[in-house]
Tab-separated table of C-alpha atoms (C1' of nucleotides) in Angstrom:
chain	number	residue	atom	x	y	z
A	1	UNK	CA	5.797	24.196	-0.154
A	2	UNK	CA	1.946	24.034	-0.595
A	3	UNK	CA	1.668	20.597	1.183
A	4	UNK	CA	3.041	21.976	4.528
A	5	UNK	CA	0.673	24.236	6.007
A	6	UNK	CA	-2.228	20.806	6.143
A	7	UNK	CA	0.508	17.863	6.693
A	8	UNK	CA	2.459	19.220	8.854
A	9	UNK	CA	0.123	18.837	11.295
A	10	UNK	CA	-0.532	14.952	11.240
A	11	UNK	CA	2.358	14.379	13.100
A	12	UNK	CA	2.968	11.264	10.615
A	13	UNK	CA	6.201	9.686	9.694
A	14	UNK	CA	4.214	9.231	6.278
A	15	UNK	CA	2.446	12.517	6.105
A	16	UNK	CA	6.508	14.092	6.936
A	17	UNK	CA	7.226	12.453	4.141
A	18	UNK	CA	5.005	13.152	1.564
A	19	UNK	CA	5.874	17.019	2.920
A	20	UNK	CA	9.065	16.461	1.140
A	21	UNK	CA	8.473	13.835	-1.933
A	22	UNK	CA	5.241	13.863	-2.522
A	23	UNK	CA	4.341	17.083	-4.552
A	24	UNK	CA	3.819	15.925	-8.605
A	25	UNK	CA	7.174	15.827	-10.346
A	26	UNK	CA	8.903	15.254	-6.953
A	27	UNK	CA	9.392	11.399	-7.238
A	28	UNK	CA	9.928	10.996	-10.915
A	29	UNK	CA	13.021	13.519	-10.181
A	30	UNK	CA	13.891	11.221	-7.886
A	31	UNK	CA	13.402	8.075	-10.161
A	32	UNK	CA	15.478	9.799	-12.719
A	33	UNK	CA	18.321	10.249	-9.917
A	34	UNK	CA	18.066	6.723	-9.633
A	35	UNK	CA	18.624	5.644	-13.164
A	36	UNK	CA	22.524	8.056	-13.296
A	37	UNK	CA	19.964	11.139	-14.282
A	38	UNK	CA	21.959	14.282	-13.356
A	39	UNK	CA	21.972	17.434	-15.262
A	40	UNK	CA	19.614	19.993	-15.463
A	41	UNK	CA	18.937	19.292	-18.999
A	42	UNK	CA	18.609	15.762	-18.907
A	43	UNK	CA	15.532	16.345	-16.232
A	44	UNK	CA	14.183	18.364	-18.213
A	45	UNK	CA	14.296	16.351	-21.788
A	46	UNK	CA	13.358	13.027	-19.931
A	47	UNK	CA	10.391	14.590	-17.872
A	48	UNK	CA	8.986	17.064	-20.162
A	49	UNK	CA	8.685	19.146	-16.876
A	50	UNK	CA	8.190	22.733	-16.933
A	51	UNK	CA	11.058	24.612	-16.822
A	52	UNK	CA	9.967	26.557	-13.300
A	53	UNK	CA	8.773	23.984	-11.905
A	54	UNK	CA	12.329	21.631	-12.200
A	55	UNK	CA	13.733	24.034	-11.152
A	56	UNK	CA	11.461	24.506	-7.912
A	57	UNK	CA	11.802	20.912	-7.270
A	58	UNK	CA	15.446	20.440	-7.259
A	59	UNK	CA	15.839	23.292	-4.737
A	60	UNK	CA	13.228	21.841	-2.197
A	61	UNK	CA	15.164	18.424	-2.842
A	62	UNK	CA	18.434	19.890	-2.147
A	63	UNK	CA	17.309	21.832	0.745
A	64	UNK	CA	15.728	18.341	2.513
A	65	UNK	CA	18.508	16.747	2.353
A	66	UNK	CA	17.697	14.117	-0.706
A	67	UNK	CA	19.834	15.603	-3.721
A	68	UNK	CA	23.029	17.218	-3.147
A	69	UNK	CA	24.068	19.761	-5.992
A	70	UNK	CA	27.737	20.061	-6.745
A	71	UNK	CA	29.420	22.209	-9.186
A	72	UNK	CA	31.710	19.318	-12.107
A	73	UNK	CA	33.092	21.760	-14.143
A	74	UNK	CA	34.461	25.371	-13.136
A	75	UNK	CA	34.033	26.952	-17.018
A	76	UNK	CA	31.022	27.560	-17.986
A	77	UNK	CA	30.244	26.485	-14.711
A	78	UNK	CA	27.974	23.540	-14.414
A	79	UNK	CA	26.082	21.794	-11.567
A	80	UNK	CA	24.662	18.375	-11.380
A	81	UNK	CA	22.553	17.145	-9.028
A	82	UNK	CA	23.200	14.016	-6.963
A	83	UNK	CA	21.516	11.973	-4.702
A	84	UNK	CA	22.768	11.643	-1.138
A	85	UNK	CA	22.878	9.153	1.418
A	86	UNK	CA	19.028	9.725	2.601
A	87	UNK	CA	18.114	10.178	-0.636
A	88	UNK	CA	19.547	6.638	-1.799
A	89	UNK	CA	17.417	5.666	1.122
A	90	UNK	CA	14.167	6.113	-0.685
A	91	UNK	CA	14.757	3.270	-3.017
A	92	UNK	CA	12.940	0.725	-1.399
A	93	UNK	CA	9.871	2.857	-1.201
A	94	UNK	CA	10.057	3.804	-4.909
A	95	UNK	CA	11.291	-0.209	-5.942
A	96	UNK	CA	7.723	-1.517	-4.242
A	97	UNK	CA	5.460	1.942	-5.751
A	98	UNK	CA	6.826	0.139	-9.089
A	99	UNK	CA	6.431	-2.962	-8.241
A	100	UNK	CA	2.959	-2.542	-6.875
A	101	UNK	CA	2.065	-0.770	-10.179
A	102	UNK	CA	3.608	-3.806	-11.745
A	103	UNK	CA	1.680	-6.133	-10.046
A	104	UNK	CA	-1.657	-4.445	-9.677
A	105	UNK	CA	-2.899	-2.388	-12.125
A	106	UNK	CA	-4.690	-2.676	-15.183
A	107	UNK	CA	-2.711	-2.966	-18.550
A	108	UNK	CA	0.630	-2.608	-17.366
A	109	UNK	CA	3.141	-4.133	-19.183
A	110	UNK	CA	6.232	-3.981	-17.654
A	111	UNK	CA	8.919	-2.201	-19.862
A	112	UNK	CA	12.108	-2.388	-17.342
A	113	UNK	CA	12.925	-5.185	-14.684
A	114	UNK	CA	14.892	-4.085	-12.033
A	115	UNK	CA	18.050	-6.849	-11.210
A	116	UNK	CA	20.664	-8.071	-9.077
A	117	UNK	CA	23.820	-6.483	-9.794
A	118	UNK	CA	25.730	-9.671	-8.420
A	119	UNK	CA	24.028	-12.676	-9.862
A	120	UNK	CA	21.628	-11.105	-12.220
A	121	UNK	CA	17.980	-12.479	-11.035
A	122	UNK	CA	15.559	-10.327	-11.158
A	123	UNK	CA	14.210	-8.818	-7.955
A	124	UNK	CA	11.153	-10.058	-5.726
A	125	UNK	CA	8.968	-8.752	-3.545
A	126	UNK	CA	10.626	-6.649	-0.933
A	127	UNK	CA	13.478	-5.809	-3.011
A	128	UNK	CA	15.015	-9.028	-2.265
A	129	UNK	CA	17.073	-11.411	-4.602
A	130	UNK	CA	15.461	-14.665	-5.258
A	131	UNK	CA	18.527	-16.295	-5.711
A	132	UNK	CA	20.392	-15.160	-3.251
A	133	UNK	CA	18.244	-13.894	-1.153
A	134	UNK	CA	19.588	-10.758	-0.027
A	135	UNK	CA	18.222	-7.691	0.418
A	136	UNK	CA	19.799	-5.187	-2.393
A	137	UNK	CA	19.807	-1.718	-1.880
A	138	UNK	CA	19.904	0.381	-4.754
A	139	UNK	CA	24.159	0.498	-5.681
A	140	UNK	CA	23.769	-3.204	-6.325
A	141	UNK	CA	20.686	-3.096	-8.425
A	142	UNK	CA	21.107	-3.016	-12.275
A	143	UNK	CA	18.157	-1.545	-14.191
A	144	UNK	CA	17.578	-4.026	-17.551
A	145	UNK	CA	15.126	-2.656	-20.730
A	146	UNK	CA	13.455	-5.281	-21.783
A	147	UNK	CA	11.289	-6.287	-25.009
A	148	UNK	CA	8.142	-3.558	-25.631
A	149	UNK	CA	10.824	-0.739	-24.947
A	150	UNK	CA	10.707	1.738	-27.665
A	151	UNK	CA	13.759	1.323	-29.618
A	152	UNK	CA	13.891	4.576	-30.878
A	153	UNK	CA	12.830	7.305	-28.662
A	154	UNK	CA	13.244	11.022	-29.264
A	155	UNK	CA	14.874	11.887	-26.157
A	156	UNK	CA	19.122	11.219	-25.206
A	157	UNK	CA	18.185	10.068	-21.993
A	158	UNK	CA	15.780	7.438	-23.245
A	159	UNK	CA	18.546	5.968	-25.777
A	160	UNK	CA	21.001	5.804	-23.008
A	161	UNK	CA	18.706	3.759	-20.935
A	162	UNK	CA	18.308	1.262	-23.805
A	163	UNK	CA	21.415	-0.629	-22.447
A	164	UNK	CA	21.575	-2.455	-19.283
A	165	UNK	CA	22.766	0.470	-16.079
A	166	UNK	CA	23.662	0.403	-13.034
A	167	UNK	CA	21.173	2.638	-10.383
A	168	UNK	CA	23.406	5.582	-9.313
A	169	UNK	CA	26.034	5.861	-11.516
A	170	UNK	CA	25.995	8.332	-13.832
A	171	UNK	CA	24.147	7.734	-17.239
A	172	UNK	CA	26.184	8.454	-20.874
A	173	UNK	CA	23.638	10.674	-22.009
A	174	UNK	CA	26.040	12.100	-25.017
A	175	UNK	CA	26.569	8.463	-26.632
B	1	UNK	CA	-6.929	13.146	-12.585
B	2	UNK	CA	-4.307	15.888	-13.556
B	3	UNK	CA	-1.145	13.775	-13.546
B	4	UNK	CA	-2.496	11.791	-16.227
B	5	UNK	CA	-1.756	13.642	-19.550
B	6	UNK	CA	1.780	14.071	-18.893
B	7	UNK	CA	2.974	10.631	-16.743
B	8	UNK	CA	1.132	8.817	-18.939
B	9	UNK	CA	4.102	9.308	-21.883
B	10	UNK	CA	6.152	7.852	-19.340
B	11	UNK	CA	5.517	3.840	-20.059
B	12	UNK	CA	7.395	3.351	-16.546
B	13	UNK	CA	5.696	1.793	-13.582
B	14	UNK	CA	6.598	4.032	-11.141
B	15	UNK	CA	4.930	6.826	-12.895
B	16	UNK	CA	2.021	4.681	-13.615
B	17	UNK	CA	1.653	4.063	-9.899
B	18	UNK	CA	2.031	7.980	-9.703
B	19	UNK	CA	-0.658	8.203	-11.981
B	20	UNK	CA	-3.419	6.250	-9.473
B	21	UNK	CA	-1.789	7.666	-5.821
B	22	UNK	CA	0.433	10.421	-6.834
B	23	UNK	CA	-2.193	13.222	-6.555
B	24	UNK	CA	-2.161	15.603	-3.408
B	25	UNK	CA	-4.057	13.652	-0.312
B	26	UNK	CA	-4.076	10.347	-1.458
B	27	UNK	CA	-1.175	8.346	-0.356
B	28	UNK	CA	-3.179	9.726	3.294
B	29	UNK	CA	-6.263	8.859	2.754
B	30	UNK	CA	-4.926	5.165	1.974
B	31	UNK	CA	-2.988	5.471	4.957
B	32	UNK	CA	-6.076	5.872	6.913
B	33	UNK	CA	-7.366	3.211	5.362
B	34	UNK	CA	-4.765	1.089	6.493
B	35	UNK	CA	-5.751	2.498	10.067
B	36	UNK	CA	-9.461	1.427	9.850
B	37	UNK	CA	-10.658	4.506	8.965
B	38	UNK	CA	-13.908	3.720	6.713
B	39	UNK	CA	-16.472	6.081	6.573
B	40	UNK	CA	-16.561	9.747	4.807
B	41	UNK	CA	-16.686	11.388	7.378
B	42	UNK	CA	-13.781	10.523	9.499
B	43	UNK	CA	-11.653	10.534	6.721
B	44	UNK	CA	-12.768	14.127	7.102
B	45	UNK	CA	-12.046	15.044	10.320
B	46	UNK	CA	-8.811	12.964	10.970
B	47	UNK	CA	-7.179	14.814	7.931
B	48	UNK	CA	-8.547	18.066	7.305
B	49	UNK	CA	-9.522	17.621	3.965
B	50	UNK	CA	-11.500	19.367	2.141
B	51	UNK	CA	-14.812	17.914	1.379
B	52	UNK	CA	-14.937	17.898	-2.310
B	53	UNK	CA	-11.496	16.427	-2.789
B	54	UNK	CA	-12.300	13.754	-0.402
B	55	UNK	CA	-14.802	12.894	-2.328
B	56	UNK	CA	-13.279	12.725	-5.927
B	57	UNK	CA	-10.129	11.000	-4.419
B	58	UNK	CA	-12.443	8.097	-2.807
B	59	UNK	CA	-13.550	7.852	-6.506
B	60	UNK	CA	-10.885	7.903	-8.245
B	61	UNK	CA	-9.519	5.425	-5.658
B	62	UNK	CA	-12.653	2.725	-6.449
B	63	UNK	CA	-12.395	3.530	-9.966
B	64	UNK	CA	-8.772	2.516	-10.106
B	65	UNK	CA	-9.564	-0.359	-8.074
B	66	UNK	CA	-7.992	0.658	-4.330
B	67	UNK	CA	-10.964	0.931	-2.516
B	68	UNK	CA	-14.102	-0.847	-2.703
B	69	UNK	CA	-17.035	1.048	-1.784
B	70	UNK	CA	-19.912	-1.028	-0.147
B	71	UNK	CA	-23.055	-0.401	1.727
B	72	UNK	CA	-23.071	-1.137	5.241
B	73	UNK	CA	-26.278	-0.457	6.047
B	74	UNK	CA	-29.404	0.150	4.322
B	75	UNK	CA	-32.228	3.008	5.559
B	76	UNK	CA	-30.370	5.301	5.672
B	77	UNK	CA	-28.133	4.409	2.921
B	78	UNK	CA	-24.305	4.369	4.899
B	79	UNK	CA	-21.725	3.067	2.719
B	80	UNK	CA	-17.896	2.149	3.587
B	81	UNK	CA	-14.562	2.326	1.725
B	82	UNK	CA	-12.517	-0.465	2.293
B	83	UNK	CA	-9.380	-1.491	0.833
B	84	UNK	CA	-9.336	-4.127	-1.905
B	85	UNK	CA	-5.903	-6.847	-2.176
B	86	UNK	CA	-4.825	-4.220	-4.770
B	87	UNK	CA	-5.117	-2.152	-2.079
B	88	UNK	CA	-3.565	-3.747	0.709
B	89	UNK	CA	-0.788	-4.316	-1.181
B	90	UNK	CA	0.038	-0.239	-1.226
B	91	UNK	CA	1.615	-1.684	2.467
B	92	UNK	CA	5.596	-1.869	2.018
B	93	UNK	CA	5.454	1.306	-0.304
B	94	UNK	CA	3.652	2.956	2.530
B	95	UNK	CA	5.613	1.404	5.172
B	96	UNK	CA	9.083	2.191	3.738
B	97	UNK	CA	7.990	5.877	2.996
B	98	UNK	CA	7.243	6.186	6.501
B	99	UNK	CA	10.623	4.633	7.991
B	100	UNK	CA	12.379	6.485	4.942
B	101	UNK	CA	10.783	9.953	7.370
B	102	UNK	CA	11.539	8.563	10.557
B	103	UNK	CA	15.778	7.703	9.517
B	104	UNK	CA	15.888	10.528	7.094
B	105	UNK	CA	14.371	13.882	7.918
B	106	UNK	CA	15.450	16.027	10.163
B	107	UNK	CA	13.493	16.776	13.485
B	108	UNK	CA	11.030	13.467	12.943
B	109	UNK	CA	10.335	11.986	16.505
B	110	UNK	CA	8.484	9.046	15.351
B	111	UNK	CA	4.817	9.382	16.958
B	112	UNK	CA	3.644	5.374	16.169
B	113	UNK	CA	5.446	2.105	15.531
B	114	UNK	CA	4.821	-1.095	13.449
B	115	UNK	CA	4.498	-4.234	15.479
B	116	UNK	CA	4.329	-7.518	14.272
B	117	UNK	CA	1.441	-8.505	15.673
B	118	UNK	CA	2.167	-12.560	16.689
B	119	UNK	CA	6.112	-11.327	18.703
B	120	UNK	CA	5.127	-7.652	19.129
B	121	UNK	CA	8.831	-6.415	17.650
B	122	UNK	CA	8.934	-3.547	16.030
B	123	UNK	CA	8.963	-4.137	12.100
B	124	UNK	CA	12.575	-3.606	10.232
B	125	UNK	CA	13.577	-2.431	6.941
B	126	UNK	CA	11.234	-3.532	4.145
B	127	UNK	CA	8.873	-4.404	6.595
B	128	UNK	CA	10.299	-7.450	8.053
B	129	UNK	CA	10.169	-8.725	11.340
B	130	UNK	CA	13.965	-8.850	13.098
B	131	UNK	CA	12.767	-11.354	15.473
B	132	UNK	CA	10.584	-13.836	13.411
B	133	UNK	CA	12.581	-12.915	9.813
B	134	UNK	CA	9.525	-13.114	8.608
B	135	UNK	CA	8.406	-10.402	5.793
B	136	UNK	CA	5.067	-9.020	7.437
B	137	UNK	CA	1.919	-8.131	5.929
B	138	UNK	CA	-0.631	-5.474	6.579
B	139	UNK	CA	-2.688	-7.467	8.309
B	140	UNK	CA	-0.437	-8.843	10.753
B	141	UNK	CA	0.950	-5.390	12.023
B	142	UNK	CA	-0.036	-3.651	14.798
B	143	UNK	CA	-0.100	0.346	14.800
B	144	UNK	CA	1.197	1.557	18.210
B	145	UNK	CA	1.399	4.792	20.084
B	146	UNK	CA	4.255	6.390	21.318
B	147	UNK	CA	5.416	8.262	24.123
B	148	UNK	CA	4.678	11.868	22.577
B	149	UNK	CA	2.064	11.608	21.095
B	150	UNK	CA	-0.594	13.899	21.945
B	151	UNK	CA	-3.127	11.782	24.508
B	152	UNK	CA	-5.716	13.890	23.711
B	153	UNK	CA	-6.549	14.990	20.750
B	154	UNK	CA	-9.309	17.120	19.009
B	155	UNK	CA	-11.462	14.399	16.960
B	156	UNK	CA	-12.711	11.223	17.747
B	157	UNK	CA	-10.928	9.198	15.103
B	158	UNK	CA	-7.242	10.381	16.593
B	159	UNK	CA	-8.714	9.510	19.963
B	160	UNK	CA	-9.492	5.703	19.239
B	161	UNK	CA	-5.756	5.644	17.371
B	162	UNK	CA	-4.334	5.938	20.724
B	163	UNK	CA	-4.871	2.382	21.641
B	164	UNK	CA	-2.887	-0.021	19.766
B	165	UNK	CA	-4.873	-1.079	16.803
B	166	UNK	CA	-4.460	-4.126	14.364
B	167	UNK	CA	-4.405	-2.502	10.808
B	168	UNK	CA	-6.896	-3.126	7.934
B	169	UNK	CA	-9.801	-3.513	11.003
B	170	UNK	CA	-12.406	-1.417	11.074
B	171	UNK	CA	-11.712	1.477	14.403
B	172	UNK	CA	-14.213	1.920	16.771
B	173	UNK	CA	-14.520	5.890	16.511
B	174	UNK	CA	-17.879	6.099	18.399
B	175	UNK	CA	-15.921	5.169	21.406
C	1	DA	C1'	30.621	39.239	-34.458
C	2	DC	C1'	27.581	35.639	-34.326
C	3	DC	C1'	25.468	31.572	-32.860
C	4	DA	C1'	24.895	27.691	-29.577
C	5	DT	C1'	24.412	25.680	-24.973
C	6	DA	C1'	23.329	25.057	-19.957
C	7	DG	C1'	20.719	26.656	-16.469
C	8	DG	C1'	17.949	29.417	-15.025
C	9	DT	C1'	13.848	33.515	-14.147
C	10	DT	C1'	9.509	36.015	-15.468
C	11	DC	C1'	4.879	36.216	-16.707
C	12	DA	C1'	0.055	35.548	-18.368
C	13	DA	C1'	-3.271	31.862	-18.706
C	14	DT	C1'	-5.096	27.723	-16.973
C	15	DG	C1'	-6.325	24.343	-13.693
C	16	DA	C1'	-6.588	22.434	-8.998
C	17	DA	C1'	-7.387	23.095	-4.085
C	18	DC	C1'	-9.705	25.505	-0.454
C	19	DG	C1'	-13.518	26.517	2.627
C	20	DA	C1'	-18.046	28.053	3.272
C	21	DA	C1'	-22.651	27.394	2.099
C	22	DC	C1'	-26.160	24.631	0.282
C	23	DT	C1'	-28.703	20.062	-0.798
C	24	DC	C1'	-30.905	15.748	0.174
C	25	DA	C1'	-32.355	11.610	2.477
C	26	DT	C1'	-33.262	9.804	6.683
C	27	DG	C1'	-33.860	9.135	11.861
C	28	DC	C1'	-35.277	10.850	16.248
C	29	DG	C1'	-37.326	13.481	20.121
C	30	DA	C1'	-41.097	16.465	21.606
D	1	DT	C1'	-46.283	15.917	12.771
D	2	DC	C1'	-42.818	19.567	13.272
D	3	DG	C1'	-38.270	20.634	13.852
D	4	DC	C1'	-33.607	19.450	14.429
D	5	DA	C1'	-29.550	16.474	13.697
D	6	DT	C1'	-26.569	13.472	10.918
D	7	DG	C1'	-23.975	11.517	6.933
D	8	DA	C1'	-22.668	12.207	2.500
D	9	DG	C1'	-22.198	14.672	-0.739
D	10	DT	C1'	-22.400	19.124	-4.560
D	11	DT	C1'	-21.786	24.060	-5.787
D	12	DC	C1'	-19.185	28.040	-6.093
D	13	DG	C1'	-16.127	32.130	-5.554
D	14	DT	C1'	-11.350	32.840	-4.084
D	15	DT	C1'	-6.691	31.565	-3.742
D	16	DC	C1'	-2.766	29.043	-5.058
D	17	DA	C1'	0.092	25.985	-8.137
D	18	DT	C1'	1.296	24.411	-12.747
D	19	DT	C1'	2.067	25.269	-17.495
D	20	DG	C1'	4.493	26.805	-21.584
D	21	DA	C1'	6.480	30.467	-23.930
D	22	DA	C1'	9.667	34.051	-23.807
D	23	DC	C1'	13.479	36.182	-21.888
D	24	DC	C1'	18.167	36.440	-19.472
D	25	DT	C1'	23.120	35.413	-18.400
D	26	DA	C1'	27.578	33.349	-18.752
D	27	DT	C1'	30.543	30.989	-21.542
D	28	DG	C1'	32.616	28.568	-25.667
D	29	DG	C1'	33.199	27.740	-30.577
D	30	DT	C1'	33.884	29.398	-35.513
DNA sequence: ACCATAGGTTCAATGAACGAACTCATGCGA
DNA sequence: TCGCATGAGTTCGTTCATTGAACCTATGGT
């Protein structure tokens, strides 16, 4: 992409990195694989991402390595997009970019809490549990609404994530 | 910025936090911040930036409370951008982005290393130390060269990053 | 035959990034 | 005092990326 030609230089771990998730859309994609996003469609309602530019995005994810796209139905055929193993990987960076919002900037007010699958206390710094003070990677994390949510928004996507979900399965996004 | 009009819908911390660092350069520029790097213009030279964007990212990064710009010295007027706590605590999103790149991407020989600075081992997931078990912060790491790294490169502010260097202190660029 | 749906691609208009040149305040050496 | 150098920007024309609307294709349903 556009990033390349001036990262690539820095010889970086960080700057290698952004090459691949840091162009805009990039990590909310990602976020969305996160909460059991996977279709096409369901990007693209839940975003309100151009068309093109989803498109663009889950290509340059597949091709690195973070989303792996895999065909569920044969007629009409369909693809969803999945994350892999690497791409599962990036939750701790994208847990403490929330959490750091969370914590740090001006009128936030926290609409989802991120908990522990297991015992259900909510997460601490680091991704740890409090409780039992674990580290939980992102299959054991459960991702909880929580009061100041809209109740009603316009989108499928949105109403399915009203109800407590697990990270990585996939979300119910026709009721 | 530009992200604004659209992650702004998104009531979601993560794209809040995309909202303040998500822009092209930035997530570098606070890298380099977390390297010492303090003045204008070695934020120029060490990334290749182009002038005008440095300059509306180091505001946008003050304004939203990253970066605190102060004056060093008085006739003439020098000033310095140094991270705020806000700021500083950007360090395990940074950090886990970077050993996200070094596990994850293909082709990544990993140029530096984290150190805890009081056992000098090499930091672990989520930035804690394997030997200590303690959960390290930015100011008690210590960025190290590698084997590989170029030893000698073209500006002044890579040159004084290839001695191991405590982060959030000011680097000595004028040798 | 007609419409709907999922997952795209194409294209013109807009906006951001780029890089070179220019500005301005100051210090310094001759 | 003149002239040059330095740090920290701003300005501006060109290039590149993003946007949103329209179009396309394959299939299924009625």
């Amino acid at each position: 992409m556009a990033l390349g030609k001036d990262y690539a230089q820095q010889h970086c771990s960080i700057a290698r990195a952004l090459e691949v998730v840091g162009e805009r859309w990039t990590l909310l994609i990602v976020r969305d694989a996160f909460y059991g996003v996977r279709r096409y469609k369901d990007f693209l309602v839940h975003l309100g991402i151009p068309r093109a530019v989803l498109a663009a995005r889950l290509q340059s994810l597949e091709q690195a390595g973070v989303l792996e796209k895999r065909r569920y139905q044969q007629a009409p055929p369909r693809d969803e997009y999945v994350l892999t193993d690497a791409g599962a990987a990036l939750w701790p960076t994208l847990f403490s970019l929330g959490t750091w919002a969370s914590g740090h900037l001006e009128g936030m007010d926290v609409p989802r809490s991120f908990l522990h699958a297991a015992c259900g206390s909510e997460l601490g710094a680091y991704g740890q549990c409090p409780a039992c003070g674990d580290v939980v990677t992102a299959g054991d994390v459960v991702l909880a609404p929580r009061p100041g949510l809209d109740p009603n928004p316009g989108n499928p996507v949105s109403r399915a994530l009203l109800e407590p979900h697990r990270l990585l399965t996939p979300l119910d996004v026709d009721r």
